[in-house]
Coordinates of C-alpha atoms and ligand atoms in Angstrom, one line a residue:
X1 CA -146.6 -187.6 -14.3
X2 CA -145.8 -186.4 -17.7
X3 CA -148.0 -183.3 -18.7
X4 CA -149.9 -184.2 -22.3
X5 CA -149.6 -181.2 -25.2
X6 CA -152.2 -182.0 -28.4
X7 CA -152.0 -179.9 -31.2
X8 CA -154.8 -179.8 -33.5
X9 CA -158.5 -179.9 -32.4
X10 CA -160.3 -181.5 -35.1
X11 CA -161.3 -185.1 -34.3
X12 CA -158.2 -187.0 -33.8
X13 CA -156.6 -183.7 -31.7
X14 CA -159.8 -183.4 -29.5
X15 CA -160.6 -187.0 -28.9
X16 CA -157.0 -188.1 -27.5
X17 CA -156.7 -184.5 -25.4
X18 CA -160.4 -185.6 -24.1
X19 CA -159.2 -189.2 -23.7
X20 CA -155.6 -188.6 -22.5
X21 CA -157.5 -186.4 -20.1
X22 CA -159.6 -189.7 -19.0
X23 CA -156.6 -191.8 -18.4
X24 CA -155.8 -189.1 -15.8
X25 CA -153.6 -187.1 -17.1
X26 CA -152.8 -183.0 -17.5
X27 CA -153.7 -182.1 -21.3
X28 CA -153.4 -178.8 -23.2
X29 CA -155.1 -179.0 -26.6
X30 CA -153.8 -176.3 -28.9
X31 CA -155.5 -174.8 -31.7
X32 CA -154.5 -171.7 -33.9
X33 CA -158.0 -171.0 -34.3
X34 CA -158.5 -168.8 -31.6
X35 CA -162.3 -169.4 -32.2
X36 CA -162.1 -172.4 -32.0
X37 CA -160.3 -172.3 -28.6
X38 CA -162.8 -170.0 -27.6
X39 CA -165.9 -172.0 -28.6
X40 CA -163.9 -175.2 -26.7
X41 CA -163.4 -173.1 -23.4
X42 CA -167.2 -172.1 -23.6
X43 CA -168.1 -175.6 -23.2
X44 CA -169.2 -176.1 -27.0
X45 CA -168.8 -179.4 -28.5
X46 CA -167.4 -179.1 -32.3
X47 CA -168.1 -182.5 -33.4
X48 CA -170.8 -184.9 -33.4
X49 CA -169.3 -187.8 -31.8
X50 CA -170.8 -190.4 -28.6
X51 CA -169.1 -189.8 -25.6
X52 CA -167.3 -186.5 -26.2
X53 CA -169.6 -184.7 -24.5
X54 CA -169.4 -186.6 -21.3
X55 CA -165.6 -186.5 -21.6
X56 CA -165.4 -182.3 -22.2
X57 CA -167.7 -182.1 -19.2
X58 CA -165.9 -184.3 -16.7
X59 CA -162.1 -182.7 -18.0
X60 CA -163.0 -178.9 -18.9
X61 CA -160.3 -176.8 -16.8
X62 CA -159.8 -179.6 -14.5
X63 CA -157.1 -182.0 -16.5
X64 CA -158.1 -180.2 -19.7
X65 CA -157.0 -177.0 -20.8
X66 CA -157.6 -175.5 -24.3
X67 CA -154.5 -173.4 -25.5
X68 CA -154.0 -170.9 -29.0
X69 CA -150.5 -171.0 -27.7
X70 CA -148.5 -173.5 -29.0
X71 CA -145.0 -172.0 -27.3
X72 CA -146.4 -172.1 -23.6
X73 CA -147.5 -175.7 -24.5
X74 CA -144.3 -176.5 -25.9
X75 CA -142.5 -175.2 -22.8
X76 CA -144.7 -176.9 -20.3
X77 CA -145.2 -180.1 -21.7
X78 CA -142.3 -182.3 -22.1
X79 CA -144.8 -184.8 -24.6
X80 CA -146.4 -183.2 -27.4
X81 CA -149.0 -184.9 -30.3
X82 CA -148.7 -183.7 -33.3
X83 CA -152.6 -183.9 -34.4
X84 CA -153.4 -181.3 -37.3
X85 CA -154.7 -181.3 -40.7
X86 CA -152.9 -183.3 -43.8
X87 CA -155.3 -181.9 -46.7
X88 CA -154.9 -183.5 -49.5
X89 CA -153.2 -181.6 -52.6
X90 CA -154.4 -182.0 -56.1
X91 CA -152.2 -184.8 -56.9
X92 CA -153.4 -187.1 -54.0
X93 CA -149.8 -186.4 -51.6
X94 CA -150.9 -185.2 -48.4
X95 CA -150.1 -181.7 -47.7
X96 CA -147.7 -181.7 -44.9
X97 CA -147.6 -177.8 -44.2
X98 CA -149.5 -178.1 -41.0
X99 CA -147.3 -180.4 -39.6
X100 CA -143.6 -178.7 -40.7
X101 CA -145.0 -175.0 -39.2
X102 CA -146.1 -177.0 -36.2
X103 CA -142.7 -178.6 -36.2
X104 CA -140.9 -175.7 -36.8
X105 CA -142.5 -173.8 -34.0
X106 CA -141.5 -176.5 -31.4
X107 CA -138.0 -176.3 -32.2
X108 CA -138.3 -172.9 -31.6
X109 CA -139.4 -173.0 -28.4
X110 CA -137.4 -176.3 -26.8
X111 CA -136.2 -176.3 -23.4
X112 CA -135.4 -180.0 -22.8
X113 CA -136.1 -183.0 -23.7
X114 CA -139.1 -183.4 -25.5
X115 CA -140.7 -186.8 -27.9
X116 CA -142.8 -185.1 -30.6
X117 CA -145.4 -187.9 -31.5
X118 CA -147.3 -187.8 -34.8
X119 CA -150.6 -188.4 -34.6
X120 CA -152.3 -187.5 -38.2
X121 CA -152.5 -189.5 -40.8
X122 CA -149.0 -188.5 -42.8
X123 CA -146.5 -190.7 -45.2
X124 CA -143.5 -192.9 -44.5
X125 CA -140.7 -190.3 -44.0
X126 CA -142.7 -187.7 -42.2
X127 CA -141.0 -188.5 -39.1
X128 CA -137.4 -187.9 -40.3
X129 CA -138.8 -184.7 -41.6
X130 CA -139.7 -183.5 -38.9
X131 CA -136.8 -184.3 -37.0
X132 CA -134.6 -182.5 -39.9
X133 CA -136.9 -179.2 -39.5
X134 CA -136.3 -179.2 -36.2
X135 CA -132.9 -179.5 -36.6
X136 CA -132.5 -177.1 -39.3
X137 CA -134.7 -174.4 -37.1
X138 CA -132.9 -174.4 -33.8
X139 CA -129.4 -173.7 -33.5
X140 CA -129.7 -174.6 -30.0
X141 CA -128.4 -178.1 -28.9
X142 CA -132.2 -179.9 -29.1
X143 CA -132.7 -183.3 -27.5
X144 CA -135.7 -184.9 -28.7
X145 CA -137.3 -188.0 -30.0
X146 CA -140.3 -188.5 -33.2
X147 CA -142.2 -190.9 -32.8
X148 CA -145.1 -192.0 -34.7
X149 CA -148.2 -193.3 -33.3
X150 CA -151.2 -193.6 -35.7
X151 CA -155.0 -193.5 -34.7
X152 CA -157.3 -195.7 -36.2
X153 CA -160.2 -194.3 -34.7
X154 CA -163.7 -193.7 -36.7
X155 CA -165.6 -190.8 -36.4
X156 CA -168.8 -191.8 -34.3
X157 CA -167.3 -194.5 -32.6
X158 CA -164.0 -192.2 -32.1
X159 CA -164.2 -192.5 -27.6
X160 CA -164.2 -195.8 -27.6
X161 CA -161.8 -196.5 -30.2
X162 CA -159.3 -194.7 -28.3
X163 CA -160.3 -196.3 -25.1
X164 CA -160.4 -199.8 -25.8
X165 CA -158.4 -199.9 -29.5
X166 CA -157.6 -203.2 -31.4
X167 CA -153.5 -202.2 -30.9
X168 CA -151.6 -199.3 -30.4
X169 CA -148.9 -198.6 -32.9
X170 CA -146.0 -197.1 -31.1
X171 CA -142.9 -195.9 -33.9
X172 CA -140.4 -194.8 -31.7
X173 CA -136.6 -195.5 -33.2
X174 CA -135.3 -194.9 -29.6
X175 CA -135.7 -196.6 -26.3
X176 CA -136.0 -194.1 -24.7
X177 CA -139.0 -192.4 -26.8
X178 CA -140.6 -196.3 -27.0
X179 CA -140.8 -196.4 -22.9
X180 CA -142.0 -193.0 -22.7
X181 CA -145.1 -194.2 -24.6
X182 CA -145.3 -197.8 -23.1
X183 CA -145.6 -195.8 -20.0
X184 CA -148.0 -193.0 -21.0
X185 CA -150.4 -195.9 -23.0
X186 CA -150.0 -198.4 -19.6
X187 CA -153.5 -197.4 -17.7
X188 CA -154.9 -199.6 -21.2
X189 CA -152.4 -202.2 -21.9
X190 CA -152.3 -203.2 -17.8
X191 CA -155.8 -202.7 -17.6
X192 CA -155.8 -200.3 -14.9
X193 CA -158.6 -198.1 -17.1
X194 CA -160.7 -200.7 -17.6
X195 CA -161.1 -201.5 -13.4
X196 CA -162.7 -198.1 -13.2
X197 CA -165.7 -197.7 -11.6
X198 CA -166.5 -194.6 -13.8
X199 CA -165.2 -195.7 -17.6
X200 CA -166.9 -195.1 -20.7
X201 CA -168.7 -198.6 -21.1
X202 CA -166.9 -200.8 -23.0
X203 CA -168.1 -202.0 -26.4
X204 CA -169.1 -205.4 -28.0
X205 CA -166.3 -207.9 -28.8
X206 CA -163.2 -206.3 -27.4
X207 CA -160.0 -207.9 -26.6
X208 CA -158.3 -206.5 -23.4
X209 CA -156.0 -205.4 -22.6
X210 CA -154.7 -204.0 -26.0
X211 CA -152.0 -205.1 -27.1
X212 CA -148.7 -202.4 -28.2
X213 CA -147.1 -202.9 -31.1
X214 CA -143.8 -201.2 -30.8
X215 CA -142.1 -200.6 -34.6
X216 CA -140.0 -198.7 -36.3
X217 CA -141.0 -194.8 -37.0
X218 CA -141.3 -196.0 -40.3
X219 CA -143.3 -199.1 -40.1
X220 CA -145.4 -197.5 -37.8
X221 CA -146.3 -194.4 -40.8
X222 CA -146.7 -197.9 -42.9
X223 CA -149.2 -199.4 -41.3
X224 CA -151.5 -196.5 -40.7
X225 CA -151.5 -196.1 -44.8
X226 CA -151.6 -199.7 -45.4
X227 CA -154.3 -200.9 -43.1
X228 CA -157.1 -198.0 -44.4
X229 CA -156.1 -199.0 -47.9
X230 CA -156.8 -202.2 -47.0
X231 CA -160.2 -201.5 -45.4
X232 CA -160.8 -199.4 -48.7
X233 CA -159.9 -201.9 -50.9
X234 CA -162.1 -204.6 -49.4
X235 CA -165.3 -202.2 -49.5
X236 CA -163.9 -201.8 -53.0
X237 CA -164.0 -205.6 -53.1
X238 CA -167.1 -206.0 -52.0
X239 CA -168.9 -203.5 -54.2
X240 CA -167.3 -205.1 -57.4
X241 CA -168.6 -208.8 -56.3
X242 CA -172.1 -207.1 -55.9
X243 CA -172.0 -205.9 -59.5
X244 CA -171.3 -209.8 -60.4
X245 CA -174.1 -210.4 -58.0
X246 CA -176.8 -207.8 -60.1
X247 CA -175.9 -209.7 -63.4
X248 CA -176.5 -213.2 -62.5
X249 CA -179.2 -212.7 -60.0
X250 CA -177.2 -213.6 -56.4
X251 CA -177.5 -211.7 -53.3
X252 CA -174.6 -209.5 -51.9
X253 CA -175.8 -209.9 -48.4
X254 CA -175.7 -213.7 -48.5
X255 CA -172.0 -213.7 -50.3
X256 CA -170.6 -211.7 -47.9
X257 CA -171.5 -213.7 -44.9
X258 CA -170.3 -216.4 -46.7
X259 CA -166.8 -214.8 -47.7
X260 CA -166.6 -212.9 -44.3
X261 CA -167.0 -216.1 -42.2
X262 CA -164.0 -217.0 -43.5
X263 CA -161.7 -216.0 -40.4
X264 CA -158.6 -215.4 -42.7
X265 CA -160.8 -212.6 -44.5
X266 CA -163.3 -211.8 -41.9
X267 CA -166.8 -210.1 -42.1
X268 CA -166.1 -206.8 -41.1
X269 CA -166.2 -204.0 -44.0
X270 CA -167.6 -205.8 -46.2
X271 CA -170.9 -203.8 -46.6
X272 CA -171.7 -203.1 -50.6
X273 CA -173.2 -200.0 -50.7
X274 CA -172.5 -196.7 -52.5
X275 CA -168.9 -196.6 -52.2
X276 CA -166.7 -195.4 -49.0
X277 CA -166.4 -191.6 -48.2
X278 CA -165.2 -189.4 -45.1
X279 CA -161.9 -187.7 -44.3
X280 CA -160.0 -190.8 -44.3
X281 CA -160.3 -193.3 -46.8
X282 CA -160.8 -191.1 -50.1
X283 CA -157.4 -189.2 -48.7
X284 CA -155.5 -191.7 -47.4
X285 CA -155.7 -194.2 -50.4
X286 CA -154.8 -191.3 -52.7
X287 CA -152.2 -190.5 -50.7
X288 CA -150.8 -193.7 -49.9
X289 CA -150.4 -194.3 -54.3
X290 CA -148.6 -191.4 -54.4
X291 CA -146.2 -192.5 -51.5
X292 CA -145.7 -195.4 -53.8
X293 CA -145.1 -193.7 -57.0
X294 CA -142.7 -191.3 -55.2
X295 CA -140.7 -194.4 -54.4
X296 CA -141.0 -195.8 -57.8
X297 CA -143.3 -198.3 -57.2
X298 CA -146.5 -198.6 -59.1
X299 CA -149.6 -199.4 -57.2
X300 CA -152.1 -199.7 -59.7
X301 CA -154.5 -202.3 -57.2
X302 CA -155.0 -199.1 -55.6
X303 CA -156.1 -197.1 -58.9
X304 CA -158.9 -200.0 -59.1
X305 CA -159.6 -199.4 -55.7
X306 CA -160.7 -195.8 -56.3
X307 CA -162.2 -196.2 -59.6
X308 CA -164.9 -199.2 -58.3
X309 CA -165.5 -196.6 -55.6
X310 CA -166.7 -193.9 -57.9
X311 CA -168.2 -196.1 -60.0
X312 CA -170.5 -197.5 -57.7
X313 CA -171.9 -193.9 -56.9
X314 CA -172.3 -193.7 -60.9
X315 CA -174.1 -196.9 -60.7
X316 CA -176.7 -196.1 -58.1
X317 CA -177.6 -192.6 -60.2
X318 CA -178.1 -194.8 -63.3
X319 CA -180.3 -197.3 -60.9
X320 CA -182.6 -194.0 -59.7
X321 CA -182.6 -193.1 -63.7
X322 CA -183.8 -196.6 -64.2
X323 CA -186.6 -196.0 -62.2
X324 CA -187.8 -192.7 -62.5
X325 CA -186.7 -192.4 -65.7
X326 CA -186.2 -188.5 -66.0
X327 CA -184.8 -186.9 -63.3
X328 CA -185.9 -183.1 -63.9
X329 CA -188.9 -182.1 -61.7
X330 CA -188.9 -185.1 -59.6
X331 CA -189.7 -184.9 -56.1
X332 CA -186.6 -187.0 -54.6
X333 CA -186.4 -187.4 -50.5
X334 CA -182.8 -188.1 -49.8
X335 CA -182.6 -189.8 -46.1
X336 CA -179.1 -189.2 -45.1
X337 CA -176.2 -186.5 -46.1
X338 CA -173.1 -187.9 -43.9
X339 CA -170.3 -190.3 -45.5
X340 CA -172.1 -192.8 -42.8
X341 CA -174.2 -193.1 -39.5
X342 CA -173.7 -191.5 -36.7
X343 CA -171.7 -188.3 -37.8
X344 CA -172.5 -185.0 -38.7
X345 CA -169.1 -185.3 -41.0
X346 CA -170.0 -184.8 -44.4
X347 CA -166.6 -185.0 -46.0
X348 CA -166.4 -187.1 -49.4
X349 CA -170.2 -188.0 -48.7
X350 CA -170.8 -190.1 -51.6
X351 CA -174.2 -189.0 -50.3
X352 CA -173.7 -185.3 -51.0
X353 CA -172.0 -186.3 -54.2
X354 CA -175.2 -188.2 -55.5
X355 CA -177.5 -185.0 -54.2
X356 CA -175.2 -182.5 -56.7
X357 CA -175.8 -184.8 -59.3
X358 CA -179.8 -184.8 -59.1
X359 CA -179.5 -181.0 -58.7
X360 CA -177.5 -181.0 -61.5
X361 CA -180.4 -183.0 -63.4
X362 CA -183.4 -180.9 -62.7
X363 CA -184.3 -182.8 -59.3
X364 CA -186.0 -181.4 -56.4
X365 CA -184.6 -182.9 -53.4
X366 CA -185.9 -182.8 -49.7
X367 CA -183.6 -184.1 -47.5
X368 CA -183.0 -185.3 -43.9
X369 CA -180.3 -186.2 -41.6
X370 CA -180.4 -186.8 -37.8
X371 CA -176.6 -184.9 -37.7
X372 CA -175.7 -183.6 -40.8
X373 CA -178.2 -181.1 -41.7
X374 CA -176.0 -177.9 -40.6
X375 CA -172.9 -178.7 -42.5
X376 CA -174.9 -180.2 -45.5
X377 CA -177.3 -176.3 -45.4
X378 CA -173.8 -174.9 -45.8
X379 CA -173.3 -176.6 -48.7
X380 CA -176.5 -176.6 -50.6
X381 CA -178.1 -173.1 -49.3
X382 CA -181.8 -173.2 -50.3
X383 CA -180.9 -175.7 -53.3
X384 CA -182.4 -178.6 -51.1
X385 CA -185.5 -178.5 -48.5
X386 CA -184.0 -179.5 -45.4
X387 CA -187.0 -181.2 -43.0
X388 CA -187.5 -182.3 -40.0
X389 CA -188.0 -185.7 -40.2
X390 CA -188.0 -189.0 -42.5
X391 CA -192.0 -188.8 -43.1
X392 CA -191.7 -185.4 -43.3
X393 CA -189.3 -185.9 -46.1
X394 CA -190.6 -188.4 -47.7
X395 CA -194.2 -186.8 -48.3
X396 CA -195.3 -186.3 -52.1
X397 CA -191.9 -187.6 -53.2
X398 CA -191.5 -189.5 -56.4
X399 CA -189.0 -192.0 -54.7
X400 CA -187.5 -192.1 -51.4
X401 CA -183.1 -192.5 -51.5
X402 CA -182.0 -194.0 -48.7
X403 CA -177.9 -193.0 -48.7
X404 CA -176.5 -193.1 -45.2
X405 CA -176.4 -196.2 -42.6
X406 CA -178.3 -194.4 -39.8
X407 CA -179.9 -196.7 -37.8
X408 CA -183.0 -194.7 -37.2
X409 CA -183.6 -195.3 -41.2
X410 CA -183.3 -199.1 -40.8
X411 CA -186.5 -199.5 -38.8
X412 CA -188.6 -197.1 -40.4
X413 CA -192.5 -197.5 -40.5
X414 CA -192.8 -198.9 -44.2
X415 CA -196.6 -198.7 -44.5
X416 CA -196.5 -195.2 -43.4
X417 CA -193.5 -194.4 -46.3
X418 CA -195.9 -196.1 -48.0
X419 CA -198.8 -193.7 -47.8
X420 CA -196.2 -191.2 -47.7
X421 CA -194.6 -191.4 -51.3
X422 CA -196.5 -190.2 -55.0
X423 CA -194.5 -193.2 -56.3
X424 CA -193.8 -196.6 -54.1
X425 CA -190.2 -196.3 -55.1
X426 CA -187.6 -197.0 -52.7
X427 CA -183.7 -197.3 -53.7
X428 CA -181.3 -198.0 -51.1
X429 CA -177.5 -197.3 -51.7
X430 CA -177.0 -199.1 -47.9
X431 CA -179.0 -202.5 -47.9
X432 CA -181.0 -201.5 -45.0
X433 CA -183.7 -204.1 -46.2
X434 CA -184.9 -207.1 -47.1
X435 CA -186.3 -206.9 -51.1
X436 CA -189.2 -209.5 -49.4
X437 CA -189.8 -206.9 -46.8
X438 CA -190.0 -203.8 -49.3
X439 CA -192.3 -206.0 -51.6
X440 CA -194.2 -207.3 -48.7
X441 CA -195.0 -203.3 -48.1
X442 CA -196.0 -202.6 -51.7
X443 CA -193.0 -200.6 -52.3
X444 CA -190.2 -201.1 -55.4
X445 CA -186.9 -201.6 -54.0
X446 CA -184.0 -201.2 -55.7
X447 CA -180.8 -201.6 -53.6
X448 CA -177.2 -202.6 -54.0
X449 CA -176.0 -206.6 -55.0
X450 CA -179.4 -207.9 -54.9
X451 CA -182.1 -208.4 -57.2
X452 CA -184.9 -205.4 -57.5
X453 CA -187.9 -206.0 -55.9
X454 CA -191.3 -206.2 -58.2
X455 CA -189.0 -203.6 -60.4
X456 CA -188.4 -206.1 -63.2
X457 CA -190.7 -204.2 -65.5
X458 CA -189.7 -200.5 -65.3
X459 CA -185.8 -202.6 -65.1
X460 CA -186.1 -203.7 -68.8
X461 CA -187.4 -200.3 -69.9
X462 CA -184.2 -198.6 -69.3
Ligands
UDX1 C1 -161.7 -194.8 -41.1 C2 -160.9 -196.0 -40.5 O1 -161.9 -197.0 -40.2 C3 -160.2 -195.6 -39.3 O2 -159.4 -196.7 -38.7 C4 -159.3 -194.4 -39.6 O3 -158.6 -194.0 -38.5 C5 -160.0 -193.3 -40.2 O4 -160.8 -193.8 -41.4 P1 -163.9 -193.5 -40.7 O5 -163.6 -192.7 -41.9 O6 -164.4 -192.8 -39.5 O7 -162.7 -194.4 -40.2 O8 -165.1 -194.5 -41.1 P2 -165.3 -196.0 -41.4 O9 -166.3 -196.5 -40.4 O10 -164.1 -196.7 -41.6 O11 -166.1 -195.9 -42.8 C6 -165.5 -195.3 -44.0 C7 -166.4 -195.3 -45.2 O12 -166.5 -196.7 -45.7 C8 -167.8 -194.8 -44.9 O13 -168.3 -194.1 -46.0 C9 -168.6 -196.1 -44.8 O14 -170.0 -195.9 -45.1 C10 -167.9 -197.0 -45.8 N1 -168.0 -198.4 -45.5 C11 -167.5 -199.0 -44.4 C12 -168.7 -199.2 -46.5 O15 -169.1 -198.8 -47.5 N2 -168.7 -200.6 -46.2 C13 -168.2 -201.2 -45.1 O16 -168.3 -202.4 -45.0 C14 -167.6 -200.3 -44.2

């Protein structure tokens, strides 16, 4: 059975180690961050994300090892993933430096044939580039095969992504590479996972087994960009139509069943809201234009892409303005700092965005998070209150923001925010409510695509 080498630990590296681990076989997860490695070894879980846990428990120095060598790894493992960071640089390209000193590093240490599979996010071409720094590394006669396989997991629902995933993308411009991973991916696509007494439950509305979609190294780099500036550019969508829907008095919520039960375009992503974040979609969009540019072509549908997305964050500050009118010296209790539910990731949170900006304008926030408070303490210090707990937060406040999809905040106790808040002002950048059920509850609601509840006075002041 072919022994498993991951490099990178962050949350693509670590989930496939933990989930390669699952599917039975021998993983070592490399890290340069020798704390890191250390932290992993101690048992600690990095990352915020369902099932992990259970997975680092069952695997840990049993089918799992954690490594800060990359050459032992590299000479005991005849398949390594290439899983590390792609930062992006000031111009939107993805900064491939991780990858070519991980590259370069392998070729180093070769001794036999080896399929080097990327794994991150990266641009069309990456895989002949990393085949050429190999090349131009090792004089010694290397025989090995790039291959590109993208993830298209999301972070909170990363486990079973991996374990029961829509496809799996398989670049490979050889036969021999493309078997290797037909035959490392086979305990999903025949199904033998999924007869397991012991799997991680499988979620709502899955097709198995997945299919494998076996491309070219570069069609496979295409679709990872393509299909996350898709899903960006229909949230983009989305938000734009919900603009249309604030000026002639529709409801977002009811045009986007109606547009996503069309099965051509589908429902999914197509939440209005305050604009996508996170480590993916922010990156990968930017990226992805300047992949285009590079090759002369000028995507400019993407430029509008980005631009709705910040505007919609501009948007929501204007709404809280609208309501509060000034800003400095208001109480404001911010439920949620993550880019969306069920992460501690606060990456491109157009929640933490919106939080600078009432700093910025004299606001005293208090906010909660059921994940994200550590990172987000890093980032403010003692600028915010951190609390315990939504009521907790919302106590005194002027107005209670409600900025990330947890679902904790969707069934909160509305007469007790009630009693809770100085002013009954709530404004929701996720659509958790009904307007009926806000006003029903005595409290203003302002919220994205739909008309403000019992707010039409203090709307026309603005
Ligand atoms: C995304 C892709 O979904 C995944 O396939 C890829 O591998 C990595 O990037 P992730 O960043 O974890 O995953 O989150 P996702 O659930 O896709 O949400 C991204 C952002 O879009 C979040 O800020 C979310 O709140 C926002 N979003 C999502 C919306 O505003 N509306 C929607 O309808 C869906």
């Amino acid at each position: 059975m072919n022994k498993i080498a991951v490099v990178g630990s962050g949350y693509v590296g670590l989930v496939a180690a933990a989930c390669f681990a699952e599917l039975g076989y021998s993983v070592v997860c490399v890290d340069n961050d020798l704390e890191r490695v250390a932290a992993l070894r101690r048992g600690e879980v990095p990352i915020h994300e369902q099932f992990l846990p259970e997975l680092l428990d069952r695997h840990r120095n049993v089918r799992l090892q954690f490594s800060g060598s990359l050459a032992e790894a590299v000479k005991s493992c005849s398949v390594i993933f290439i899983a590390v960071g792609t930062p992006p640089k000031d111009n939107g390209e993805a900064d491939l430096s991780y990858v070519e000193s991980v590259a370069r590093e392998i070729a180093q240490n070769i001794n036999g044939y080896k399929v080097i599979i990327e794994k991150s996010t990266v641009p069309v071409y990456t895989s002949d580039w990393i085949r050429r720094v190999m090349l131009l590394t090792t004089d010694v006669q290397c025989d090995f095969d790039v291959v590109s396989n993208p993830e298209f997991l999301r972070e909170g629902t990363a486990v079973t992504d991996f374990l029961y995933p829509d496809r799996i993308v398989v670049g490979a411009d050889t036969r021999r590479a493309a078997d290797l991973l037909r035959d490392i991916y086979s305990p999903l696509t025949t199904g033998k996972y999924y007869a397991s007494v012991d799997k991680i439950p499988e979620p709502d509305d899955v097709n198995l087994p997945p299919r494998m979609i076996v491309t070219t190294a570069k069609s496979a780099e295409l679709i990872k960009h393509a299909s996350n500036a898709f899903l960006a550019m229909k949230i983009s969508f989305i938000n734009a139509v919900a603009n249309i829907c604030e000026e002639v008095g529709a409801d977002i919520e009811q045009v986007s069943t109606g547009v996503g039960s069309d099965s051509r375009i589908g429902g999914r992503f197509l939440r209005a809201g305050i604009g996508y974040g996170g480590s993916c979609f922010p990156k990968d969009v930017a990226a992805f234009r300047a992949v285009a540019q590079e090759c002369g072509y000028d995507f400019g549908l993407l430029d509008e892409v980005m631009k709705i997305n910040e505007n919609q964050r501009n948007r929501f500050m204007k709404k809280i303005r609208t309501a509060l009118w000034t800003l400095k010296g208001k109480k404001l209790a911010v439920l949620g700092l993550a880019f969306k539910g069920r992460t501690d990731d606060i990456r491109e949170s157009p929640a933490i965005a919106l939080v600078e900006q009432l700093l910025a304008e004299g606001a005293i926030v208090t906010a909660y998070d059921p994940a994200a408070m550590k990172r987000s303490k890093e980032v403010f210090g003692d600028r915010v209150t951190f609390t315990e707990g939504v009521y907790q937060t919302a106590a005194g406040a002027d107005a209670l923001l409600i900025l990330t999809d947890w679902d904790e905040f969707s069934s909160l106790d509305l007469k007790h925010i009630r009693q809770q808040l100085r002013y009954p002002i709530v404004l929701d950048g996720r659509n958790l409510y009904s307007p009926e059920e806000m006003e029903e509850h005595g409290l203003l609601y302002v919220s994205v695509g739909r008309r403000p509840s019992a707010l039409k006075q203090l709307a026309k002041v603005s």
